Amino acid sequence: MRKILLAILFMAACGMQVSAQQNLFVAQDIESAIVHDDNTVTFNFKAPDAGKVQIAGDFAEKAEGQHIGGMVGAGLIDMAKKAEGIWTYTTKPLKSELYSYQFMVDGVPTLDPNNVYVYRDFATLSNVFIVGNGQADLYKVNKVPHGTLSHQWYHSDGLKTDRRINIFTPAGYEQSGDKKYPVLYLLHGAGGDEDEWVTFGRATQILDNLIVQGKAVPMIVVMPNGHAGMEAAPGESSWGFYKPIHLKEGTMDGAFEENFHEIIDFVEANYRVQADKNHRAIAGLSMGGFHAMHISRYYENAFDYVGLFSAAVMERPGQDKGVYGNFKETLKKQIANGMKLYWIGIGRDDFLYEANADFRTRLDKLGLKYEFLETEGGHVWTCWRTYLSVFVPKLFKE
Amino acid sequence: MRKILLAILFMAACGMQVSAQQNLFVAQDIESAIVHDDNTVTFNFKAPDAGKVQIAGDFAEKAEGQHIGGMVGAGLIDMAKKAEGIWTYTTKPLKSELYSYQFMVDGVPTLDPNNVYVYRDFATLSNVFIVGNGQADLYKVNKVPHGTLSHQWYHSDGLKTDRRINIFTPAGYEQSGDKKYPVLYLLHGAGGDEDEWVTFGRATQILDNLIVQGKAVPMIVVMPNGHAGMEAAPGESSWGFYKPIHLKEGTMDGAFEENFHEIIDFVEANYRVQADKNHRAIAGLSMGGFHAMHISRYYENAFDYVGLFSAAVMERPGQDKGVYGNFKETLKKQIANGMKLYWIGIGRDDFLYEANADFRTRLDKLGLKYEFLETEGGHVWTCWRTYLSVFVPKLFKE
């Protein structure tokens, strides 16, 4: 017996497969999503008996109207079968970016068993990889000082429940004595939750990297859950391990915005915060942009910086009660109170492009000065990560 | 255009599929791993063209010598194909537990596309679900006050790098003024990292639940990375999104143990901690049990509570330098200094069972009094979650 144990320890010490558990599941003995120095990427997948294996990825050229196997927005690439039953494909050099993909194995969506990096977008998982040598170097964990990410819970009297909130404090926060920090409130989209900016958004990496490069000032980033009907992200609440569903109540009905002061109060009570308008920013993507617009208007003198990323800012007839009421008057008030930055970013292919153009016309009429960035791309993370990395360096510089 | 936008918002409001991104990947329109009230569980998987679909799960009866398709330790169950191309299987009532599984689709390991709850064990992912009505109710996020989990980084002079560490503070910590808390240092196994006790270990849920039930005192739980050669868990370090490999250096070579005082110092400098032996516990599973045993012996007067869960406590000839030297003498010193609890747990089917029996004989000879728990099961999380939930209530009660 002792010999067996020593053999196992020896195997472990030599880098062989000895899992924590007694190997419930063993990975295929190949690597995949290998990012080469020239920014090409090789995928491998072992399936000797499969008839057809494809990659559904956001790096693939999308054929017009392509909509196969439940995948939209991602192109499909055929993989080639090698003699050993391994399917393989190498891309051309890719632009620096964080990419998502799955395999389609005889039409069935299949995660890559040789890539353990998987993010959830609403009700689906996809594998991810990062191609560096450019913009996406900001999305990597680099050898730099790192901030702290805390998954915390605050109590909401208004929503009558405890709610989960992710809070990033910059590197050095714990060791900085009485120093107080500015705060960015960063809001997610309709399919997301408090974890979305941490996973696909790479917010903590972007902040770590911009701060160490001297491009952003050290700041706290607060990422709450924007669905007023939810306690927390799927799997993190008392709802258990359920299949994510969109909420019928508590999403874009005003309850999140009306109770937002509870989040500010919680942050300012529990963190060393510069608790004034000069040092508060709010930004969000899609539904989160809608939230940021309304919250900054409703709390008309609370934020000096507002960021709308592909924001859902269309007019919604009939939506004029509570926090949504007196739209023009409160916006005028917000303008009169003064702001340092009202920032709008949108991709040319975004389905909200026209709504944002309409919204800018309304702002122009009201005399609200904003910065505007139009980029390539649609309603996708490629844009939102870029917008965050452009927006954050503009904050809290006096 | 406005009509389209309103339609989309209407869809969102009505709970239809509008993802944050423009639906890169769409889930299959079925549910799977549905846990019924009677503790049976139904799996569904859509694959019209597959020839054979099986479930590889740790809840399945394992045939003798079964070792199919790279899966060991998990049994295989054939699913039945319904007319619509959906494969299905319903279990018999299962014992309350957190279970893991994958599908095998014509022999290819495939994650369930209709279950987004996935944990990584070393280099593989598996789907998970929880069957309640028993022990595993402790593993659920219940509607109780929740502690905070922080992913933080400390600097190690000894290991010459910043290192990631997970720290749980109990509910009420932030609001408790000057109150100081006891600390449990909780260590992972050879295939794991600082995230392992958070995912498969369900440590934060176990602590939340035991504390609210009055069975455990509020405590801080510190989960470091036990591989001295690593900065952080795979994907969380400057190594990027690589395929997890076992370390050749820095694992069980003494470096982690010898530098453990840096972790204690960091925790005691940054948290409100009762910084004395009475209020320090250390426990770990497998390699982490080996670490806990050696650390508590090396820092001979630092811990009043020691927990060895399926610990790798075999004698290792030739391993007698540095922290591993003077085994008997230091253990005698540790005993002479006094301890409140030395706790050992092991499963009858564990490959380390005999090594633990030998170790207990050595302790008996030295006169070290320990508590011992022998359970069903092997070298698996079922045991370690149980051991944690038995060990934690014994801590810091004076």
XYZ file of N, CA and C in Angstrom, chain A residues 78-285:
624
model
N -16.328 24.690 -40.261
C -16.136 23.239 -40.264
C -14.735 22.890 -39.788
N -14.635 21.893 -38.913
C -13.325 21.391 -38.494
C -12.963 20.195 -39.367
N -11.674 19.920 -39.474
C -11.214 18.789 -40.286
C -10.822 17.632 -39.372
N -11.127 16.410 -39.831
C -10.839 15.237 -39.022
C -9.482 14.655 -39.394
N -8.663 14.491 -38.354
C -7.371 13.840 -38.555
C -7.538 12.336 -38.328
N -6.523 11.604 -38.674
C -6.596 10.141 -38.614
C -6.970 9.631 -37.223
N -6.461 10.246 -36.178
C -6.659 9.718 -34.820
C -8.036 10.044 -34.229
N -8.940 10.521 -35.061
C -10.272 10.846 -34.553
C -10.307 12.205 -33.890
N -9.265 12.993 -34.134
C -9.230 14.346 -33.562
C -9.579 15.358 -34.649
N -10.547 16.161 -34.336
C -10.954 17.229 -35.240
C -10.150 18.475 -34.908
N -9.737 19.206 -35.924
C -8.864 20.342 -35.660
C -9.169 21.505 -36.598
N -8.820 22.691 -36.128
C -8.959 23.886 -36.963
C -8.044 24.965 -36.395
N -7.352 25.659 -37.282
C -6.541 26.805 -36.874
C -7.059 28.047 -37.593
N -7.281 29.091 -36.826
C -7.812 30.337 -37.405
C -6.714 31.087 -38.147
N -7.092 32.062 -38.910
C -6.145 33.075 -39.361
C -5.803 33.959 -38.148
N -4.799 34.838 -38.249
C -4.492 35.704 -37.092
C -5.730 36.528 -36.701
N -6.046 36.514 -35.427
C -7.242 37.212 -34.951
C -6.860 38.544 -34.302
N -7.774 39.464 -34.399
C -7.651 40.746 -33.703
C -7.600 40.478 -32.191
N -6.881 41.302 -31.482
C -6.798 41.142 -30.031
C -8.175 41.317 -29.407
N -8.645 40.279 -28.701
C -10.014 40.311 -28.168
C -10.228 39.109 -27.241
N -11.266 39.175 -26.424
C -11.751 37.999 -25.702
C -12.856 37.393 -26.559
N -12.678 36.136 -26.953
C -13.625 35.478 -27.854
C -14.396 34.363 -27.144
N -15.573 34.054 -27.683
C -16.432 32.986 -27.162
C -16.686 31.953 -28.256
N -16.849 30.721 -27.841
C -17.205 29.684 -28.827
C -17.780 28.461 -28.142
N -18.390 27.625 -28.957
C -18.784 26.263 -28.605
C -18.470 25.395 -29.812
N -18.499 24.092 -29.640
C -18.490 23.194 -30.794
C -19.930 22.806 -31.124
N -20.148 22.470 -32.374
C -21.399 21.836 -32.784
C -21.015 20.444 -33.258
N -21.430 19.438 -32.516
C -21.061 18.058 -32.826
C -22.297 17.366 -33.382
N -22.288 17.116 -34.679
C -23.482 16.594 -35.348
C -24.708 17.409 -34.927
N -24.522 18.695 -34.900
C -25.636 19.607 -34.638
C -25.933 19.878 -33.178
N -25.192 19.231 -32.270
C -25.468 19.408 -30.834
C -24.450 20.380 -30.227
N -24.911 21.463 -29.580
C -23.982 22.400 -28.950
C -23.195 21.712 -27.838
N -21.884 21.803 -27.906
C -21.008 21.049 -27.017
C -19.867 21.950 -26.568
N -19.685 22.074 -25.267
C -18.542 22.849 -24.780
C -17.259 22.075 -25.033
N -16.194 22.798 -25.249
C -14.879 22.217 -25.511
C -14.367 21.557 -24.232
N -14.254 20.215 -24.202
C -13.818 19.552 -22.964
C -12.348 19.804 -22.622
N -11.630 20.465 -23.524
C -10.224 20.754 -23.253
C -9.955 22.231 -22.980
N -11.013 22.941 -22.669
C -10.860 24.348 -22.280
C -11.796 24.585 -21.102
N -11.208 24.743 -19.923
C -12.046 24.856 -18.711
C -12.543 26.280 -18.467
N -12.212 27.205 -19.375
C -12.627 28.588 -19.142
C -13.942 28.846 -19.835
N -14.955 29.006 -19.014
C -16.336 29.010 -19.465
C -17.067 30.131 -18.753
N -17.753 30.968 -19.506
C -18.579 32.005 -18.892
C -20.035 31.765 -19.240
N -20.893 32.216 -18.342
C -22.334 32.121 -18.577
C -22.856 33.443 -19.105
N -23.610 33.384 -20.189
C -24.353 34.551 -20.661
C -25.818 34.176 -20.592
N -26.501 34.692 -19.607
C -27.891 34.352 -19.371
C -28.037 32.835 -19.188
N -28.669 32.120 -20.131
C -28.938 30.701 -19.908
C -27.994 29.772 -20.666
N -26.913 30.325 -21.215
C -25.981 29.449 -21.931
C -24.551 29.692 -21.466
N -23.771 28.648 -21.606
C -22.347 28.748 -21.325
C -21.589 28.773 -22.642
N -20.445 29.442 -22.661
C -19.555 29.289 -23.798
C -18.117 29.295 -23.313
N -17.258 28.643 -24.069
C -15.830 28.699 -23.794
C -15.300 30.058 -24.200
N -14.267 30.494 -23.513
C -13.644 31.768 -23.854
C -12.132 31.597 -23.981
N -11.520 32.488 -24.740
C -10.057 32.593 -24.781
C -9.720 34.041 -25.120
N -8.492 34.426 -24.822
C -8.062 35.805 -25.050
C -6.892 35.828 -26.019
N -7.023 36.627 -27.057
C -5.910 36.888 -27.976
C -5.326 38.247 -27.595
N -4.071 38.246 -27.208
C -3.440 39.469 -26.723
C -2.799 40.298 -27.822
N -1.710 40.958 -27.465
C -0.996 41.831 -28.404
C -1.878 42.970 -28.904
N -2.622 43.571 -28.008
C -3.489 44.675 -28.405
C -4.463 45.000 -27.286
N -5.632 45.477 -27.678
C -6.650 45.911 -26.737
C -6.899 44.887 -25.619
N -6.920 43.601 -25.990
C -7.301 42.581 -25.004
C -6.219 42.327 -23.963
N -5.046 42.930 -24.121
C -4.075 42.848 -23.026
C -4.652 43.478 -21.755
N -5.553 44.409 -21.944
C -6.253 45.021 -20.800
C -7.168 44.023 -20.096
N -7.552 42.957 -20.796
C -8.509 42.002 -20.235
C -7.822 40.842 -19.544
N -6.489 40.830 -19.641
C -5.729 39.742 -19.029
C -5.404 40.049 -17.566
N -5.249 38.980 -16.790
C -4.655 39.128 -15.464
C -3.160 39.265 -15.686
N -2.641 40.456 -15.571
C -1.207 40.662 -15.751
C -0.491 40.662 -14.407
N 0.816 40.628 -14.454
C 1.595 40.595 -13.214
C 1.698 42.015 -12.674
N 0.596 42.500 -12.148
C 0.491 43.855 -11.612
C -0.231 43.751 -10.272
N -0.194 44.804 -9.470
C -0.971 44.761 -8.221
C -2.463 44.599 -8.531
N -3.120 43.735 -7.774
C -4.526 43.447 -8.022
C -5.416 44.004 -6.924
N -6.548 44.507 -7.317
C -7.568 44.893 -6.361
C -8.264 43.679 -5.779
N -9.187 43.951 -4.879
C -9.989 42.903 -4.236
C -11.388 42.913 -4.829
N -11.909 41.730 -5.119
C -13.315 41.613 -5.530
C -14.087 40.932 -4.410
N -15.102 41.611 -3.896
C -15.907 41.040 -2.815
C -17.331 40.774 -3.284
N -17.793 39.558 -3.014
C -19.201 39.231 -3.211
C -19.878 39.441 -1.860
N -20.744 40.416 -1.817
C -21.271 40.865 -0.541
C -22.797 40.915 -0.633
N -23.450 41.099 0.479
C -24.916 41.207 0.484
C -25.315 42.470 1.231
N -26.289 43.211 0.663
C -26.840 44.363 1.372
C -28.324 44.123 1.561
N -28.870 44.757 2.569
C -30.305 44.611 2.769
C -31.055 45.748 2.084
N -32.080 45.406 1.338
C -32.938 46.410 0.726
C -34.295 46.431 1.422
N -34.549 47.522 2.121
C -35.880 47.687 2.714
C -36.918 47.818 1.613
N -36.561 48.567 0.568
C -37.517 48.822 -0.513
C -37.907 47.563 -1.259
N -36.931 46.698 -1.475
C -37.202 45.470 -2.242
C -37.431 44.288 -1.303
N -37.336 44.553 -0.007
C -37.696 43.583 1.028
C -36.909 42.276 0.947
N -35.627 42.402 0.697
C -34.802 41.195 0.660
C -33.326 41.579 0.793
N -32.506 40.594 1.150
C -31.057 40.776 1.031
C -30.692 40.577 -0.432
N -29.711 41.341 -0.903
C -29.334 41.272 -2.311
C -27.813 41.224 -2.445
N -27.353 40.449 -3.401
C -25.913 40.272 -3.607
C -25.354 41.414 -4.447
N -24.138 41.810 -4.119
C -23.502 42.929 -4.815
C -21.999 42.647 -4.904
N -21.420 42.916 -6.052
C -19.980 42.726 -6.228
C -19.276 44.066 -6.110
N -18.262 44.114 -5.286
C -17.563 45.375 -5.056
C -16.063 45.164 -5.253
N -15.507 45.972 -6.164
C -14.067 45.962 -6.427
C -13.441 47.130 -5.690
N -12.421 46.821 -4.888
C -11.603 47.894 -4.299
C -10.222 47.806 -4.922
N -9.623 48.945 -5.262
C -8.367 48.899 -6.017
C -7.200 48.423 -5.164
N -6.159 47.948 -5.824
C -4.935 47.523 -5.136
C -4.496 48.614 -4.168
N -4.143 48.231 -2.971
C -3.671 49.185 -1.978
C -4.768 49.728 -1.080
N -6.012 49.456 -1.412
C -7.127 49.981 -0.610
C -6.973 49.594 0.863
N -6.711 48.312 1.114
C -6.657 47.817 2.492
C -5.518 48.465 3.286
N -4.444 48.842 2.576
C -3.254 49.347 3.271
C -3.199 50.878 3.284
N -4.278 51.553 2.853
C -4.168 52.999 2.620
C -4.745 53.845 3.752
N -4.875 53.246 4.935
C -5.261 54.027 6.114
C -6.611 54.689 5.965
N -6.618 56.013 6.095
C -7.889 56.746 6.057
C -8.256 57.244 4.665
N -7.451 56.937 3.700
C -7.686 57.454 2.344
C -9.079 57.074 1.832
N -9.723 58.046 1.216
C -11.057 57.796 0.661
C -11.005 57.737 -0.863
N -11.906 56.982 -1.449
C -11.863 56.701 -2.886
C -13.159 57.118 -3.583
N -13.042 57.486 -4.863
C -14.247 57.711 -5.664
C -14.881 56.369 -6.061
N -16.129 56.436 -6.495
C -16.884 55.208 -6.784
C -17.545 55.265 -8.165
N -17.343 54.176 -8.919
C -18.085 53.966 -10.162
C -19.131 52.882 -9.925
N -20.395 53.216 -10.143
C -21.478 52.228 -10.112
C -21.637 51.703 -11.532
N -21.490 50.388 -11.697
C -21.391 49.791 -13.033
C -22.496 48.744 -13.201
N -23.385 48.997 -14.152
C -24.636 48.233 -14.242
C -24.666 47.319 -15.466
N -25.322 46.198 -15.324
C -25.344 45.156 -16.355
C -26.582 45.256 -17.244
N -26.646 44.353 -18.236
C -27.753 44.334 -19.185
C -28.883 43.390 -18.784
N -29.917 43.339 -19.632
C -31.140 42.599 -19.293
C -30.900 41.100 -19.133
N -29.922 40.559 -19.844
C -29.638 39.130 -19.726
C -28.614 38.822 -18.657
N -28.165 39.847 -17.959
C -27.058 39.662 -17.029
C -27.449 39.765 -15.575
N -26.456 39.923 -14.757
C -26.626 40.039 -13.316
C -25.342 40.644 -12.760
N -25.196 40.640 -11.446
C -24.056 41.306 -10.819
C -22.712 40.686 -11.216
N -22.737 39.464 -11.759
C -21.480 38.810 -12.136
C -21.017 39.139 -13.558
N -21.896 39.712 -14.364
C -21.632 39.860 -15.793
C -20.412 40.735 -16.097
N -20.279 41.849 -15.381
C -19.124 42.717 -15.618
C -17.825 42.072 -15.116
N -17.963 41.117 -14.190
C -16.778 40.419 -13.681
C -16.309 39.353 -14.660
N -17.250 38.657 -15.317
C -16.877 37.582 -16.234
C -16.609 38.170 -17.620
N -17.616 38.235 -18.456
C -17.425 38.759 -19.810
C -16.883 40.190 -19.808
N -17.260 40.978 -18.809
C -16.863 42.381 -18.797
C -15.416 42.620 -18.441
N -14.773 41.667 -17.748
C -13.360 41.771 -17.357
C -13.084 43.093 -16.629
N -14.088 43.572 -15.886
C -13.965 44.891 -15.253
C -12.798 44.947 -14.268
N -12.584 43.894 -13.487
C -11.517 43.976 -12.485
C -10.146 43.990 -13.171
N -10.009 43.253 -14.275
C -8.737 43.274 -15.000
C -8.532 44.639 -15.659
N -9.580 45.168 -16.280
C -9.462 46.479 -16.937
C -9.054 47.537 -15.914
N -9.675 47.514 -14.746
C -9.340 48.496 -13.708
C -7.912 48.307 -13.212
N -7.554 47.062 -12.855
C -6.173 46.796 -12.407
C -5.167 47.357 -13.416
N -5.400 47.049 -14.676
C -4.415 47.406 -15.709
C -4.387 48.908 -15.982
N -5.548 49.544 -16.077
C -5.568 50.986 -16.332
C -4.975 51.761 -15.163
N -5.213 51.267 -13.948
C -4.680 51.962 -12.769
C -3.154 51.851 -12.740
N -2.623 50.655 -12.972
C -1.166 50.492 -12.904
C -0.474 51.251 -14.032
N -1.173 51.440 -15.141
C -0.614 52.216 -16.251
C -0.748 53.727 -16.034
N -1.376 54.099 -14.945
C -1.551 55.519 -14.651
C -2.634 56.174 -15.488
N -3.433 55.364 -16.184
C -4.470 55.920 -17.055
C -5.784 56.152 -16.315
N -5.964 55.452 -15.209
C -7.170 55.651 -14.400
C -6.747 55.887 -12.958
N -7.533 56.659 -12.236
C -7.237 56.848 -10.816
C -7.803 55.648 -10.055
N -7.190 55.285 -8.944
C -7.752 54.187 -8.147
C -9.181 54.515 -7.728
N -10.080 53.608 -7.987
C -11.494 53.843 -7.649
C -12.130 52.531 -7.219
N -13.235 52.663 -6.500
C -14.059 51.511 -6.137
C -15.081 51.317 -7.253
N -15.346 50.071 -7.612
C -16.360 49.787 -8.637
C -17.434 48.902 -7.999
N -18.663 49.353 -8.086
C -19.786 48.678 -7.431
C -20.700 48.085 -8.500
N -20.889 46.773 -8.452
C -21.679 46.072 -9.458
C -22.875 45.374 -8.812
N -24.015 46.053 -8.772
C -25.201 45.446 -8.149
C -25.983 44.598 -9.156
N -26.995 43.916 -8.683
C -27.927 43.190 -9.556
C -29.079 44.119 -9.918
N -29.266 44.362 -11.210
C -30.235 45.352 -11.678
C -31.648 44.837 -11.881
N -31.874 43.570 -11.587
C -33.240 43.035 -11.646
C -33.837 43.129 -10.246
N -34.758 44.049 -10.070
C -35.270 44.289 -8.718
C -35.917 43.042 -8.123
N -36.360 42.125 -8.965
C -37.018 40.911 -8.470
C -36.063 39.802 -8.058
N -34.769 39.998 -8.266
C -33.788 38.947 -7.955
C -33.001 39.283 -6.693
N -32.622 38.236 -5.961
C -31.684 38.415 -4.844
C -30.247 38.479 -5.357
N -29.975 37.670 -6.381
C -28.583 37.438 -6.786
C -28.557 36.755 -8.137
N -27.369 36.620 -8.690
C -27.167 35.890 -9.946
C -27.687 34.461 -9.801
N -28.088 33.857 -10.927
C -28.516 32.456 -10.887
C -27.480 31.579 -10.186
N -27.955 30.711 -9.306
C -27.055 29.814 -8.582
C -26.503 30.405 -7.300
N -26.644 31.735 -7.139
C -26.093 32.399 -5.956
C -27.187 32.842 -4.989
N -28.426 32.481 -5.295
C -29.544 32.934 -4.461
C -30.327 31.747 -3.928
N -31.340 32.044 -3.126
C -32.156 30.983 -2.552
C -33.065 30.341 -3.606
N -33.008 30.831 -4.836
C -33.745 30.166 -5.915
C -33.063 28.870 -6.334
N -31.847 28.667 -5.887
C -31.139 27.422 -6.185
C -30.562 27.374 -7.580
N -30.328 26.159 -8.045
C -29.708 25.932 -9.359
C -30.821 25.758 -10.397
N -31.478 26.852 -10.709
C -32.608 26.800 -11.659
C -32.133 27.220 -13.047
N -32.924 26.927 -14.040
C -32.600 27.403 -15.388
C -32.925 28.886 -15.466
N -31.947 29.733 -15.824
C -32.199 31.180 -15.812
C -33.389 31.557 -16.688
N -34.236 32.374 -16.137
C -35.410 32.868 -16.853
C -35.389 34.393 -16.793
N -35.987 34.999 -17.811
C -36.139 36.446 -17.712
C -37.291 36.761 -16.765
N -37.119 37.831 -16.046
C -38.104 38.202 -15.043
C -39.287 38.906 -15.670
N -40.458 38.582 -15.197
C -41.631 39.311 -15.647
C -41.798 40.580 -14.820
N -41.407 40.497 -13.568
C -41.516 41.661 -12.699
C -40.127 42.079 -12.225
N -39.996 43.328 -11.920
C -38.754 43.780 -11.316
C -37.665 44.083 -12.318
N -37.972 44.045 -13.594
C -36.991 44.412 -14.602
C -37.534 45.588 -15.403
N -36.884 46.701 -15.309
C -37.290 47.906 -16.021
C -38.708 48.354 -15.651
N -39.070 48.185 -14.376
C -40.358 48.705 -13.909
C -40.165 49.834 -12.897
N -38.918 50.265 -12.729
C -38.658 51.408 -11.858
C -38.183 51.057 -10.464
N -38.443 49.827 -10.034
C -38.130 49.472 -8.637
C -36.626 49.512 -8.357
N -35.823 49.075 -9.317
C -34.368 49.112 -9.104
C -33.885 50.547 -8.964
N -34.342 51.411 -9.874
C -33.894 52.794 -9.855
C -34.348 53.506 -8.586
N -35.599 53.275 -8.197
C -36.159 53.997 -7.045
C -35.477 53.629 -5.734
N -34.902 52.445 -5.694
C -34.237 52.010 -4.465
C -32.722 52.110 -4.539
N -32.230 52.811 -5.552
C -30.782 52.831 -5.758
C -30.040 53.533 -4.620
N -30.723 54.452 -3.937
C -30.065 55.140 -2.812
C -29.622 54.152 -1.736
N -30.310 53.018 -1.627
C -29.900 52.014 -0.634
C -28.518 51.460 -0.941
N -28.245 51.308 -2.228
C -26.930 50.805 -2.635
C -25.847 51.840 -2.329
N -26.141 53.092 -2.669
C -25.173 54.161 -2.367
C -24.937 54.240 -0.861
N -26.016 54.188 -0.087
C -25.884 54.253 1.374
C -25.033 53.099 1.901
N -25.300 51.926 1.374
C -24.551 50.745 1.820
C -23.061 50.901 1.533
N -22.756 51.331 0.324
C -21.347 51.479 -0.065
C -20.678 52.548 0.795
N -21.379 53.652 0.998
C -20.762 54.763 1.734
C -20.664 54.472 3.225
N -21.485 53.527 3.718
C -21.397 53.145 5.132
C -20.297 52.110 5.358
N -19.976 51.327 4.336
C -19.073 50.195 4.543
C -17.705 50.344 3.891
N -17.537 51.351 3.064
C -16.245 51.561 2.402
C -15.775 52.994 2.632
N -14.483 53.208 2.492
C -13.920 54.544 2.634
C -14.097 55.271 1.306
N -15.173 56.047 1.254
C -15.656 56.604 -0.004
C -15.681 58.122 0.056
N -15.293 58.767 -1.057
C -15.511 60.201 -1.187
C -16.989 60.379 -1.538
N -17.772 60.691 -0.519
C -19.227 60.599 -0.659
C -19.827 61.903 -1.169
N -19.423 62.307 -2.347
C -20.029 63.490 -2.941
C -20.136 63.309 -4.452
N -20.907 64.182 -5.042
C -21.212 64.101 -6.476
C -19.953 64.067 -7.353
N -18.947 64.865 -6.962
C -17.682 64.923 -7.708
C -17.027 63.557 -7.855
N -17.335 62.681 -6.927
C -16.623 61.404 -6.856
C -17.562 60.224 -7.033
N -18.685 60.494 -7.713
C -19.609 59.406 -8.055
C -19.818 59.366 -9.563
N -19.649 58.152 -10.124
C -19.945 57.923 -11.540
C -20.925 56.768 -11.630
N -21.736 56.779 -12.686
C -22.640 55.651 -12.927
C -22.651 55.348 -14.413
N -22.531 54.066 -14.730
C -22.519 53.656 -16.133
C -23.148 52.281 -16.236
N -23.641 51.973 -17.431
C -24.205 50.652 -17.628
C -24.358 50.334 -19.096
N -24.537 49.062 -19.369
C -24.699 48.610 -20.746
C -26.155 48.203 -20.979
